[in-house]
Short mmCIF file of C-alpha atoms in Angstrom, two decimals:
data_model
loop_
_atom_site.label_atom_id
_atom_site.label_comp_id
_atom_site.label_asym_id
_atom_site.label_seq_id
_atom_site.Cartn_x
_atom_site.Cartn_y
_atom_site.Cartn_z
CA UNK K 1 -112.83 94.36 102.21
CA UNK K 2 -110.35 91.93 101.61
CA UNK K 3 -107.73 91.68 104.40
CA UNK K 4 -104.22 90.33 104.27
CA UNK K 5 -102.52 89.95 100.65
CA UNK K 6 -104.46 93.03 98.99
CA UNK K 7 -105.91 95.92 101.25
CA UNK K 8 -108.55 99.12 100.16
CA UNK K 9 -106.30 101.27 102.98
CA UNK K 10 -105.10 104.78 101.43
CA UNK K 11 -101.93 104.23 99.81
CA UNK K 12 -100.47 106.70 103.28
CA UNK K 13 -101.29 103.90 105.36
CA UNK K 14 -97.86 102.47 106.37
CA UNK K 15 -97.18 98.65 104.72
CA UNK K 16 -99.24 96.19 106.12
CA UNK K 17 -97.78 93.39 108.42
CA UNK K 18 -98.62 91.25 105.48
CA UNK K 19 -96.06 92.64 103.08
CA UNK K 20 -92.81 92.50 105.72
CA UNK K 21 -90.60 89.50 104.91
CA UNK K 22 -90.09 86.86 107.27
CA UNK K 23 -88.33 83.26 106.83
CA UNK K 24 -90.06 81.21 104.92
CA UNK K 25 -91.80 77.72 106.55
CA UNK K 26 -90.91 74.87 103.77
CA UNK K 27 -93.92 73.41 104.10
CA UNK K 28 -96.59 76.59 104.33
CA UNK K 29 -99.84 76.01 106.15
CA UNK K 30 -102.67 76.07 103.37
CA UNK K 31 -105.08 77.83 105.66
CA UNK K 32 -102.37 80.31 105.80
CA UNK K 33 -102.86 81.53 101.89
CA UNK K 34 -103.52 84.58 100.40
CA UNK K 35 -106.53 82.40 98.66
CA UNK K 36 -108.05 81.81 101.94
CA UNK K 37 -109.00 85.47 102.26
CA UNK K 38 -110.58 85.82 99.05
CA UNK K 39 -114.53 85.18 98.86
CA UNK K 40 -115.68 82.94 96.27
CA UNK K 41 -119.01 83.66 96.05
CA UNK K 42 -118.01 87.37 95.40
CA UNK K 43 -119.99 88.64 92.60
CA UNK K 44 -118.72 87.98 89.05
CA UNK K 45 -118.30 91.10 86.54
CA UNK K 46 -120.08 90.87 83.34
CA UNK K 47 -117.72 89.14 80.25
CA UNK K 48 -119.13 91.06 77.89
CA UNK K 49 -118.53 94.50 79.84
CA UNK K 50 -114.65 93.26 80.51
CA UNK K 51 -114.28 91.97 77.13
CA UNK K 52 -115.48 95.51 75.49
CA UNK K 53 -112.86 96.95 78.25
CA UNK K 54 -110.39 94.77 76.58
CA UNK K 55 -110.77 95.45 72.88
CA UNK K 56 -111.18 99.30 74.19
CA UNK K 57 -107.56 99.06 74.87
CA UNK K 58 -106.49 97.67 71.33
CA UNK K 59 -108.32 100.43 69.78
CA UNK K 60 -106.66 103.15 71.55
CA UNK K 61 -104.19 104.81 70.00
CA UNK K 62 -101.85 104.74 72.68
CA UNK K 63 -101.43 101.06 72.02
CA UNK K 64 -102.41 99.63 68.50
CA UNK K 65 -103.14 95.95 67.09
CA UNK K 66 -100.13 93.72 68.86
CA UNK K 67 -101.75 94.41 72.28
CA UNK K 68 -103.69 91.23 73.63
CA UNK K 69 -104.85 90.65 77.20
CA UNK K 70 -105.96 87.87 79.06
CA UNK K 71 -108.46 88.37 82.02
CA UNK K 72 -109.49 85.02 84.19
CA UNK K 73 -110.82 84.46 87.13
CA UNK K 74 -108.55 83.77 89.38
CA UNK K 75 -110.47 81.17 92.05
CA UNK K 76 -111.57 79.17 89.23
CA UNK K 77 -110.48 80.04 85.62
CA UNK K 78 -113.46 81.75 83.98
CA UNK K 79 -112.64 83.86 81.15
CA UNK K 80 -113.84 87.52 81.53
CA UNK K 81 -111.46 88.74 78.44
CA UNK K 82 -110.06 87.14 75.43
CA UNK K 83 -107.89 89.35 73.33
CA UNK K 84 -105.83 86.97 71.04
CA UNK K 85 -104.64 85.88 74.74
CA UNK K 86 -103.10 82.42 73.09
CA UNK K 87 -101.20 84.27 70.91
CA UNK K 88 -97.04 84.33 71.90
CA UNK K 89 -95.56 87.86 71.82
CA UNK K 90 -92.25 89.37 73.37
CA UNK K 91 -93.15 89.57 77.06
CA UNK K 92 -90.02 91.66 78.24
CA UNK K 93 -89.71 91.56 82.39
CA UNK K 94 -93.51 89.54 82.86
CA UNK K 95 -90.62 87.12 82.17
CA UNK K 96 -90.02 86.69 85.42
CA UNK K 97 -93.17 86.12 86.97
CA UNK K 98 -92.55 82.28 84.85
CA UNK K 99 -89.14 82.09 85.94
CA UNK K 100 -90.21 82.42 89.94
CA UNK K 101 -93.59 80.31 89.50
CA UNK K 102 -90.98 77.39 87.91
CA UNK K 103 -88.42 77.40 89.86
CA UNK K 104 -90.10 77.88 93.17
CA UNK K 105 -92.69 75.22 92.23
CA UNK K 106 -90.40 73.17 90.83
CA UNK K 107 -87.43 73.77 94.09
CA UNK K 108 -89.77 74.93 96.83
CA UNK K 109 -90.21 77.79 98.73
CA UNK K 110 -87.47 76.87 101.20
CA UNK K 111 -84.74 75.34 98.58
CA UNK K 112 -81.36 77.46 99.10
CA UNK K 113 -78.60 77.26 97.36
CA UNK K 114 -74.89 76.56 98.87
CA UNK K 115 -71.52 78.59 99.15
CA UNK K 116 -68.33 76.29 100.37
CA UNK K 117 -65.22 76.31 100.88
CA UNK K 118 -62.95 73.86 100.66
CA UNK K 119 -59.48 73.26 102.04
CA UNK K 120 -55.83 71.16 100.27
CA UNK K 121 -53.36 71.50 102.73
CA UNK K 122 -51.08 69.68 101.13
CA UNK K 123 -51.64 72.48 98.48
CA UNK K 124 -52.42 75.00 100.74
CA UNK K 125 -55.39 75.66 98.80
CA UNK K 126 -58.57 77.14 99.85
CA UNK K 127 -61.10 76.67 96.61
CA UNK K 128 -64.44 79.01 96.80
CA UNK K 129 -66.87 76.81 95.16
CA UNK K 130 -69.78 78.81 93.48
CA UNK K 131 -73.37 77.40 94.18
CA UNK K 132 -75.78 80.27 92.74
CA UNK K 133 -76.24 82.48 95.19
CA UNK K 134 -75.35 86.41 93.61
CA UNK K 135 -76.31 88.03 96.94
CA UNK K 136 -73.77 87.24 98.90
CA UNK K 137 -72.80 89.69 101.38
CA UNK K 138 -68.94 90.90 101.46
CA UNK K 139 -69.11 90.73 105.67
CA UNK K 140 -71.09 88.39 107.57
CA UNK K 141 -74.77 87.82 106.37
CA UNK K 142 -77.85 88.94 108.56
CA UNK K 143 -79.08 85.16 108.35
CA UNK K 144 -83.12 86.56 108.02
CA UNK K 145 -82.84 87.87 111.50
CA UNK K 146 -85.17 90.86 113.02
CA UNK K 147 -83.40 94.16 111.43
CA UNK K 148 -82.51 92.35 107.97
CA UNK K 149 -84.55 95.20 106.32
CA UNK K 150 -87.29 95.04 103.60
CA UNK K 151 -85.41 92.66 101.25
CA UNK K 152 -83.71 89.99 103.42
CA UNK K 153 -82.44 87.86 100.29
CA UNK K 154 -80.08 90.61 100.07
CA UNK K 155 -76.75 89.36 102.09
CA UNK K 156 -78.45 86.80 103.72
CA UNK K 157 -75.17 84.81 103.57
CA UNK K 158 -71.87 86.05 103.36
CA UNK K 159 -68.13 85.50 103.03
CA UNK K 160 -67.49 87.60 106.20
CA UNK K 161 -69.23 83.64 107.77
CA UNK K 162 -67.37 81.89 105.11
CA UNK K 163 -63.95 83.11 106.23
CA UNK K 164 -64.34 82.56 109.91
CA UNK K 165 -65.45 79.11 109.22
CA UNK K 166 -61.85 78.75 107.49
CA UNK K 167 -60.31 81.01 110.13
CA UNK K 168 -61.41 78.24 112.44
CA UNK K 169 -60.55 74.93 110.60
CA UNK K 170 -57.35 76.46 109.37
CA UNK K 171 -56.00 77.46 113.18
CA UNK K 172 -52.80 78.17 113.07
CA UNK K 173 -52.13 77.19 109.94
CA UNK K 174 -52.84 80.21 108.33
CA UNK K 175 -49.77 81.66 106.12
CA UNK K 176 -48.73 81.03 102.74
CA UNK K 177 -52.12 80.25 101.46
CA UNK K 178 -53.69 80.48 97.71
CA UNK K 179 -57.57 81.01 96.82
CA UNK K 180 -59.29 79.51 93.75
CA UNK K 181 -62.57 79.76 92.73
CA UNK K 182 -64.37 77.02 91.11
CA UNK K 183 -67.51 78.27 89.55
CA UNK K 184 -67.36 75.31 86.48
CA UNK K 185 -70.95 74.35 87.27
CA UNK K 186 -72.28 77.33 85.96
CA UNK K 187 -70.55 77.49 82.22
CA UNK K 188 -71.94 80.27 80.94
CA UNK K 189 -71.90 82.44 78.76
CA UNK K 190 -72.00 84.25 81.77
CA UNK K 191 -73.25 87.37 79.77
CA UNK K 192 -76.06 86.15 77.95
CA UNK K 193 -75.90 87.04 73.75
CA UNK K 194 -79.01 88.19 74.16
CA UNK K 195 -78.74 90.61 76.22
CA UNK K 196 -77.72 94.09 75.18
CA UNK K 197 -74.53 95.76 75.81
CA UNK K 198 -76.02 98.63 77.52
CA UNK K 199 -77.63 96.40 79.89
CA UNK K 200 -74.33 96.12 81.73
CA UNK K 201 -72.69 99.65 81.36
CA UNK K 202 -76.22 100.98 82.73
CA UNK K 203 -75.68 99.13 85.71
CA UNK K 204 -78.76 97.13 84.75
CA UNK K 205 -77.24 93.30 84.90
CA UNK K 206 -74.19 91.69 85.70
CA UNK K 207 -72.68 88.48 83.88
CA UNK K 208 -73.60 85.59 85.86
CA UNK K 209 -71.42 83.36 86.82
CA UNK K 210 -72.95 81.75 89.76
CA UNK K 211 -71.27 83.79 92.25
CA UNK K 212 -71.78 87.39 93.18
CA UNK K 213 -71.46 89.73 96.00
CA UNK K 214 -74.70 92.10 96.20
CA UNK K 215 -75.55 91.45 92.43
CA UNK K 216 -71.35 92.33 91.68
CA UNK K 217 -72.40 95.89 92.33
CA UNK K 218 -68.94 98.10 92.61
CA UNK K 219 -70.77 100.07 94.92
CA UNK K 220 -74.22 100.34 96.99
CA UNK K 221 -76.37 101.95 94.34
CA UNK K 222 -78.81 100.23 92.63
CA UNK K 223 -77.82 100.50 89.29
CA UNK K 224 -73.99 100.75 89.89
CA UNK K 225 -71.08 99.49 87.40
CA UNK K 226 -71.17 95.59 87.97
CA UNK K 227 -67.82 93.90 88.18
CA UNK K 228 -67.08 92.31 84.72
CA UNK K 229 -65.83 88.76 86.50
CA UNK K 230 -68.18 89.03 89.39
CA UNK K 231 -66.69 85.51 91.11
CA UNK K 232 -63.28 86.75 90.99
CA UNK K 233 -64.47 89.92 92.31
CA UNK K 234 -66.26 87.79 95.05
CA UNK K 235 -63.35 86.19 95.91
CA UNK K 236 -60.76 89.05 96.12
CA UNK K 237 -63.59 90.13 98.61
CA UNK K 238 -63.01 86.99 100.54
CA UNK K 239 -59.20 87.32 100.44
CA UNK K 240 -60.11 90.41 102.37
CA UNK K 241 -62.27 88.67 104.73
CA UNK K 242 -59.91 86.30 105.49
CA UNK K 243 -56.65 88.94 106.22
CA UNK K 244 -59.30 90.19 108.69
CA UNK K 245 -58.91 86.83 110.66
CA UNK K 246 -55.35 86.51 110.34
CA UNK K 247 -55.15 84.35 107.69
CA UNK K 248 -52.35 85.37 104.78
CA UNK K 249 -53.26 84.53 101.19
CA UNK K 250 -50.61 85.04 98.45
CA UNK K 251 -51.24 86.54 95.44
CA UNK K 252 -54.79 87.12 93.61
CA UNK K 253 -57.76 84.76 93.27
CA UNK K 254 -57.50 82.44 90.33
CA UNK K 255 -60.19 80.38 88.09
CA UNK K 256 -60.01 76.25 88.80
CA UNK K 257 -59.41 74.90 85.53
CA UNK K 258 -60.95 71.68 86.60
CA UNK K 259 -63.64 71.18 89.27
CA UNK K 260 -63.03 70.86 93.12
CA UNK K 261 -64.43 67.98 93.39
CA UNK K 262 -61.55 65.93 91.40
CA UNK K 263 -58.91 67.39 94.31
CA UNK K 264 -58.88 63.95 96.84
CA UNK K 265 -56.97 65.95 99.21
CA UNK K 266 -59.56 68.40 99.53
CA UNK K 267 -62.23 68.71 101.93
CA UNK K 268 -64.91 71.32 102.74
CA UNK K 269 -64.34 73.32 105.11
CA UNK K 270 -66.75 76.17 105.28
CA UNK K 271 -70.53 76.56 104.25
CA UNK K 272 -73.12 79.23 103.86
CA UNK K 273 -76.69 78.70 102.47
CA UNK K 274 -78.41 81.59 100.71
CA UNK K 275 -82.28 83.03 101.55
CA UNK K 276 -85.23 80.52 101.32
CA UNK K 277 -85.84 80.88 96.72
CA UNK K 278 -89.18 82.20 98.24
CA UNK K 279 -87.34 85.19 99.30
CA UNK K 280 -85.72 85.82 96.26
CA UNK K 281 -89.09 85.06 94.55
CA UNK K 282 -90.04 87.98 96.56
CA UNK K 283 -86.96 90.17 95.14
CA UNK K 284 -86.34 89.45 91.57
CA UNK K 285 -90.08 90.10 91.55
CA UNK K 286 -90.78 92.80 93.37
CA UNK K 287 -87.43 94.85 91.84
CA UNK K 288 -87.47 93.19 88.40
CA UNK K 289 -83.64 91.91 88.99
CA UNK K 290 -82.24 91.01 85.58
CA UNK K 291 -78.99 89.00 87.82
CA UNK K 292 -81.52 87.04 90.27
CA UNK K 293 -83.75 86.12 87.66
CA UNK K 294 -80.97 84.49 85.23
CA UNK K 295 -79.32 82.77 88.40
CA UNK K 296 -82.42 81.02 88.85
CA UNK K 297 -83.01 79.91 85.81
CA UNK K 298 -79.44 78.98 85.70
CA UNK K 299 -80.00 76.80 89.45
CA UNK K 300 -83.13 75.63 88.42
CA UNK K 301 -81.42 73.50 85.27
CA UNK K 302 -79.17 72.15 87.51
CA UNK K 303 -81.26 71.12 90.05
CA UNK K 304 -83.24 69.15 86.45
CA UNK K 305 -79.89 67.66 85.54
CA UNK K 306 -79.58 70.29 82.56
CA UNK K 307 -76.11 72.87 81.73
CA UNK K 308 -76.56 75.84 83.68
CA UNK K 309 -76.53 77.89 80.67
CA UNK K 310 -78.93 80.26 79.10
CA UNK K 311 -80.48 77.58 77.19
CA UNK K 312 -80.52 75.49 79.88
CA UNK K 313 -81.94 77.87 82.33
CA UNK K 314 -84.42 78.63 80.03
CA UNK K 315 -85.31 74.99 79.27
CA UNK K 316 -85.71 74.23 82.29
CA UNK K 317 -88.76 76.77 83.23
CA UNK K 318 -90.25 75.65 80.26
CA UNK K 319 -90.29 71.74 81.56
CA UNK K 320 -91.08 73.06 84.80
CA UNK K 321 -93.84 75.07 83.94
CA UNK K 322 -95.14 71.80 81.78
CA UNK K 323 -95.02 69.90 85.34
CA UNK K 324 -97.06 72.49 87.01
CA UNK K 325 -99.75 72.38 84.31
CA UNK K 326 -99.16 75.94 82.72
CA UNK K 327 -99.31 75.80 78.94
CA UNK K 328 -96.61 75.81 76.90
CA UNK K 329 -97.40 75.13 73.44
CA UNK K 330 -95.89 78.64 71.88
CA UNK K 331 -93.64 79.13 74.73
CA UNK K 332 -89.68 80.55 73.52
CA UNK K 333 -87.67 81.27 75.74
CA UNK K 334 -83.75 82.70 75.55
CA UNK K 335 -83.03 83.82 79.08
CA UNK K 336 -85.15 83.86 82.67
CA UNK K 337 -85.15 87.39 82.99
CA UNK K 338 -86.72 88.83 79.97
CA UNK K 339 -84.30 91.05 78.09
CA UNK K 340 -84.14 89.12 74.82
CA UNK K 341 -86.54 90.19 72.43
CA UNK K 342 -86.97 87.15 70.90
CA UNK K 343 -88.63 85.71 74.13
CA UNK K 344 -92.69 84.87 73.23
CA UNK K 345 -94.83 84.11 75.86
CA UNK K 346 -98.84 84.72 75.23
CA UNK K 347 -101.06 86.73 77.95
CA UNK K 348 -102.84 83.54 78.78
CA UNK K 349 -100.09 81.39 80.12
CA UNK K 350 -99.11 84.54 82.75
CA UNK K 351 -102.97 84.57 84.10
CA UNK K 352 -102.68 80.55 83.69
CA UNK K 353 -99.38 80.54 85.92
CA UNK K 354 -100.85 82.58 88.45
CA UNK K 355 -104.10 80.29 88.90
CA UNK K 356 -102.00 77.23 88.56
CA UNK K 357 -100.02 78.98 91.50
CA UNK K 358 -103.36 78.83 93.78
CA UNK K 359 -103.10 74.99 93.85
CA UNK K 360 -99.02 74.62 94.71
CA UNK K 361 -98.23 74.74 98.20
CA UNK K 362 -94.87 76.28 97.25
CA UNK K 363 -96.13 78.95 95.96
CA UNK K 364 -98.61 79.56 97.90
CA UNK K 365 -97.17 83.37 98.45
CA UNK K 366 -96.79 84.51 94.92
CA UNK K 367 -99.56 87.06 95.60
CA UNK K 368 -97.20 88.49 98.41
CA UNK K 369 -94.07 88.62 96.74
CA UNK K 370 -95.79 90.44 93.26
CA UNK K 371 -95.67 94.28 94.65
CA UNK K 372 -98.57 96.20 95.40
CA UNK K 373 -99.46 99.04 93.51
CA UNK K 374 -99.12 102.25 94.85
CA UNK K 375 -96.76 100.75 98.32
CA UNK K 376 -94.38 98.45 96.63
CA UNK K 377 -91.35 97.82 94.00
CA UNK K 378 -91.54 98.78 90.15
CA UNK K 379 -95.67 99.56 91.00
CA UNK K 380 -94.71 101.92 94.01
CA UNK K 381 -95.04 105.48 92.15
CA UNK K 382 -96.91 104.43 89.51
CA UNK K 383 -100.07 103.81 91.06
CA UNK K 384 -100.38 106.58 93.47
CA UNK K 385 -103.60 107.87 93.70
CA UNK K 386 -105.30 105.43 91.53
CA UNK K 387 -108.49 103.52 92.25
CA UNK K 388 -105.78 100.77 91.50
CA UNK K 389 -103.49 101.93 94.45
CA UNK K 390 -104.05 98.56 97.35
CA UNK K 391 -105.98 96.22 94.50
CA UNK K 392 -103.32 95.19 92.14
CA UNK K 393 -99.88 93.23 92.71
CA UNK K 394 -98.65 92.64 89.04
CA UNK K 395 -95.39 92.78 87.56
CA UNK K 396 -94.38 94.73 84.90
CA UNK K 397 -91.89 94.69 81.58
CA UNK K 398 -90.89 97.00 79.18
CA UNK K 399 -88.63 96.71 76.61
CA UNK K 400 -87.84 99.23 73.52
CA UNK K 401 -91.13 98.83 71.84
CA UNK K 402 -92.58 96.47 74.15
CA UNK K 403 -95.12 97.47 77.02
CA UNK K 404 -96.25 94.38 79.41
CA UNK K 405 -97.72 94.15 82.67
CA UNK K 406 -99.36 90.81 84.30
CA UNK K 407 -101.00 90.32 87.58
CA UNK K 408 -103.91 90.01 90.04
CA UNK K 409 -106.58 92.61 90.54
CA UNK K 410 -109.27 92.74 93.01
CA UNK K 411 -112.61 94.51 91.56
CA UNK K 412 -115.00 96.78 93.64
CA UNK K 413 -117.20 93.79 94.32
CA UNK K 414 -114.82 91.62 95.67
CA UNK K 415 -113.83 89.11 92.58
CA UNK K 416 -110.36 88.89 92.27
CA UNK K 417 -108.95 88.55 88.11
CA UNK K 418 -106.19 86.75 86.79
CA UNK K 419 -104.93 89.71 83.70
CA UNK K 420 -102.23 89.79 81.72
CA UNK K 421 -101.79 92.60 79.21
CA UNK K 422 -98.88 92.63 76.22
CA UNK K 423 -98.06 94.66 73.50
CA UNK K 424 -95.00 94.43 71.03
CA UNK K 425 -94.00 96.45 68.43
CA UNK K 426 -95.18 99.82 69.57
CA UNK K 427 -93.43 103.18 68.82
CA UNK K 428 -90.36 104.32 71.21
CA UNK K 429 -91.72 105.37 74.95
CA UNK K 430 -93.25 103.90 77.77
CA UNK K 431 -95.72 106.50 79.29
CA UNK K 432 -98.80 106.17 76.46
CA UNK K 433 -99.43 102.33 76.15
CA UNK K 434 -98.57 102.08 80.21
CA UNK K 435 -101.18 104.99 80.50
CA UNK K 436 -103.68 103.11 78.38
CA UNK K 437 -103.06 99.93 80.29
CA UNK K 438 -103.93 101.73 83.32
CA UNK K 439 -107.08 103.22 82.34
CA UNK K 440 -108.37 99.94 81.90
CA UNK K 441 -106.99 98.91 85.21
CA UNK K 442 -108.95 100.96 86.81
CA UNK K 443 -111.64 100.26 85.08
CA UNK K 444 -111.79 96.81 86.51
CA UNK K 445 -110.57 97.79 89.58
CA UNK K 446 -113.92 99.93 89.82
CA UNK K 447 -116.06 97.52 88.21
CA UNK K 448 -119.53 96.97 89.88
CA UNK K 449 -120.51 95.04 86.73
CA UNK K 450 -121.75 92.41 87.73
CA UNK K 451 -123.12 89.39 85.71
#
């Protein structure tokens, strides 16, 4: 019905060329959009039906009085649904979804960010300069070539390539040497105080520091113990990399105490650049990564001439977002990945940041890089057999107490909605207000009701 970004294929169907990652074009062809598949003249569903629909959903006991939704279209703005939508609220992981639309609209699709090296040898020292990137491989990165797998901004870059860049520069001058890094661009805290403890000895986070091999995972699961100090983890790991070459580094990594760039006998040696930010768009989204999505922010208030800080980070999407034409007014914001529970964001600007996304070439992907339900990231499982599974790419949040979930959903006639549904508040447990979200979902997803 509607091919390329969204299909009505049975969830066994294998993913659709569509969804596979690829390297990102820094200036994407506008004919190329998701958009461009959708029909505007599809037909519209009734406001009054949706907007029943909506305060269905508050009334249910499953969710209670702090749940507002926003429902929009999403070719031109319309408002189907109107449930206190202005109205700020803590948005737990939707979070993210204004983290990527700022920082990729603000960056673009193709910005990376850069890993060097740089070389004293009067000093004999080799300084690993952090530049945001905390998916770093610990070998050599896969570069977005064919085989990178179904998440290429994972090791995309790595200190395997930074080390034989040194290997080469150094030659045969290549004993007796001492590694630094120099992460003092990125300040910190590198845990942010709003984030809870548990966060970190769940394996959920790590402290970011601007610097981090595969998230500063200890190990290759998902939610392994993170390295407290995940640069000087990172560069022990290039130590490593570089006894593999034959070059002979004394001692443990260090911290700079002042930057690199105040050594005049110093000069770069070795680069790496990290995965188009539309990649990890794609990630932080698609996985809800609490690391990625505070890097970001972090690179994204450089990039505006602001600390990379929480604050910072978090100022920074907000001006960003301001640029692109999203309101703000009501906007807080204490970290870019959604775990502080004093975050507020209201319903409407999510559905407003996705329409506002429509008109940025940048972005122009955001459709592909939210998952799709019932194939696809935190939505995989949880759509399976649903008349939602193939219709709906959201992303979702939770939080003790807080149930969220924003996104676009295509209806049975074709018209594809902007919604955005929060609720804050609520008793302990995810599986009743998620279930009740769902149910209206699918009601939309169904709709015939036309106007």
């Amino acid at each position: 019905m509607v091919p390329g970004w969204i299909t009505a294929a049975p969830v066994e169907v294998p993913q659709a060329p569509f969804i596979t990652a690829a390297p990102v074009a820094a200036a994407p062809d506008p004919t190329a959009a998701p958009v461009a598949d959708l029909d505007p003249d599809a037909p519209r569903p009734d406001t009054a039906t949706v907007q029943s629909l909506a305060e269905a959903v508050r009334a249910d006991p499953r969710t209670g009085e702090s749940t507002n939704i926003s429902v929009i279209d999403y070719l031109d703005g319309t408002v189907y649904a109107d449930l206190s939508a202005a109205d700020p609220q803590v948005p737990a992981s939707t979070t993210k979804l204004l983290t990527a639309v700022a920082a990729v609209g603000h960056l673009g699709a193709d910005f990376r960010t850069r890993t060097t090296v740089t070389w004293n040898p009067t000093t004999r020292t080799l300084t690993l300069v952090a530049g945001g990137d905390v998916m770093l491989a610990a070998g050599e990165g896969h570069g977005g070539t064919v085989g990178a797998g179904d998440d290429p901004a994972q090791g995309w870059a790595g200190l395997g390539d930074l080390a034989a860049q040194v290997a080469a520069a150094v030659g045969d001058d290549a004993a007796g040497l001492t590694v630094v890094v120099d992460d003092l661009a990125f300040p910190g805290p590198a845990w942010p105080e709003e984030w809870p403890d548990y966060a970190f000895d769940m394996g959920y986070a790590a402290p970011v520091t601007g610097l981090a091999v595969n998230g500063a995972r200890l190990s290759d699961d998902n939610y392994a113990q993170r390295a407290a100090d995940p640069s000087l983890h990172a560069a022990g790991l290039f130590i490593a990399a570089l006894g593999e070459r034959g070059l002979t580094v004394e001692g443990e990594a260090t911290r700079a105490s002042s930057p690199v760039r105040d050594d005049a006998g110093a000069t770069e040696v070795a680069a790496v650049e990290s995965a188009p930010l539309a990649e990890v768009a794609r990630h932080l989204l698609a996985v809800s990564d609490n690391t990625v999505s505070e890097a970001v922010a972090r690179v994204l208030a450089l990039a505006m001439g602001r600390p990379a800080t929480p604050a910072g980070g978090a100022s920074a999407i907000t001006l960003a977002l301001r640029d692109l034409g999203v309101p703000t007014a009501g906007l807080e914001l204490y970290d870019g990945a959604g775990y502080s529970d004093r975050n507020q964001i209201a319903p409407a600007m999510l559905t407003a940041a996705l329409t506002v996304a429509r008109e940025e070439p940048g972005l122009f992907g955001l459709l592909s890089w939210l998952p799709l339900a019932g194939l696809e990231g935190t939505v995989e499982s949880r759509y399976v057999g649903s008349p939602v599974a193939g219709f709906w790419r959201a992303k979702t949040g939770s939080l003790t107490g807080v149930t969220s979930i924003a996104g676009v959903i295509v209806t049975a006639d074709g018209r594809a909605l902007a919604v955005a549904i929060l609720a804050d508040g609520m008793p302990y447990g995810q599986e009743r207000p998620q279930s009740a979200f769902d149910e209206f979902l699918a009601a939309l997803a169904e709709c015939g009701c036309e106007g």
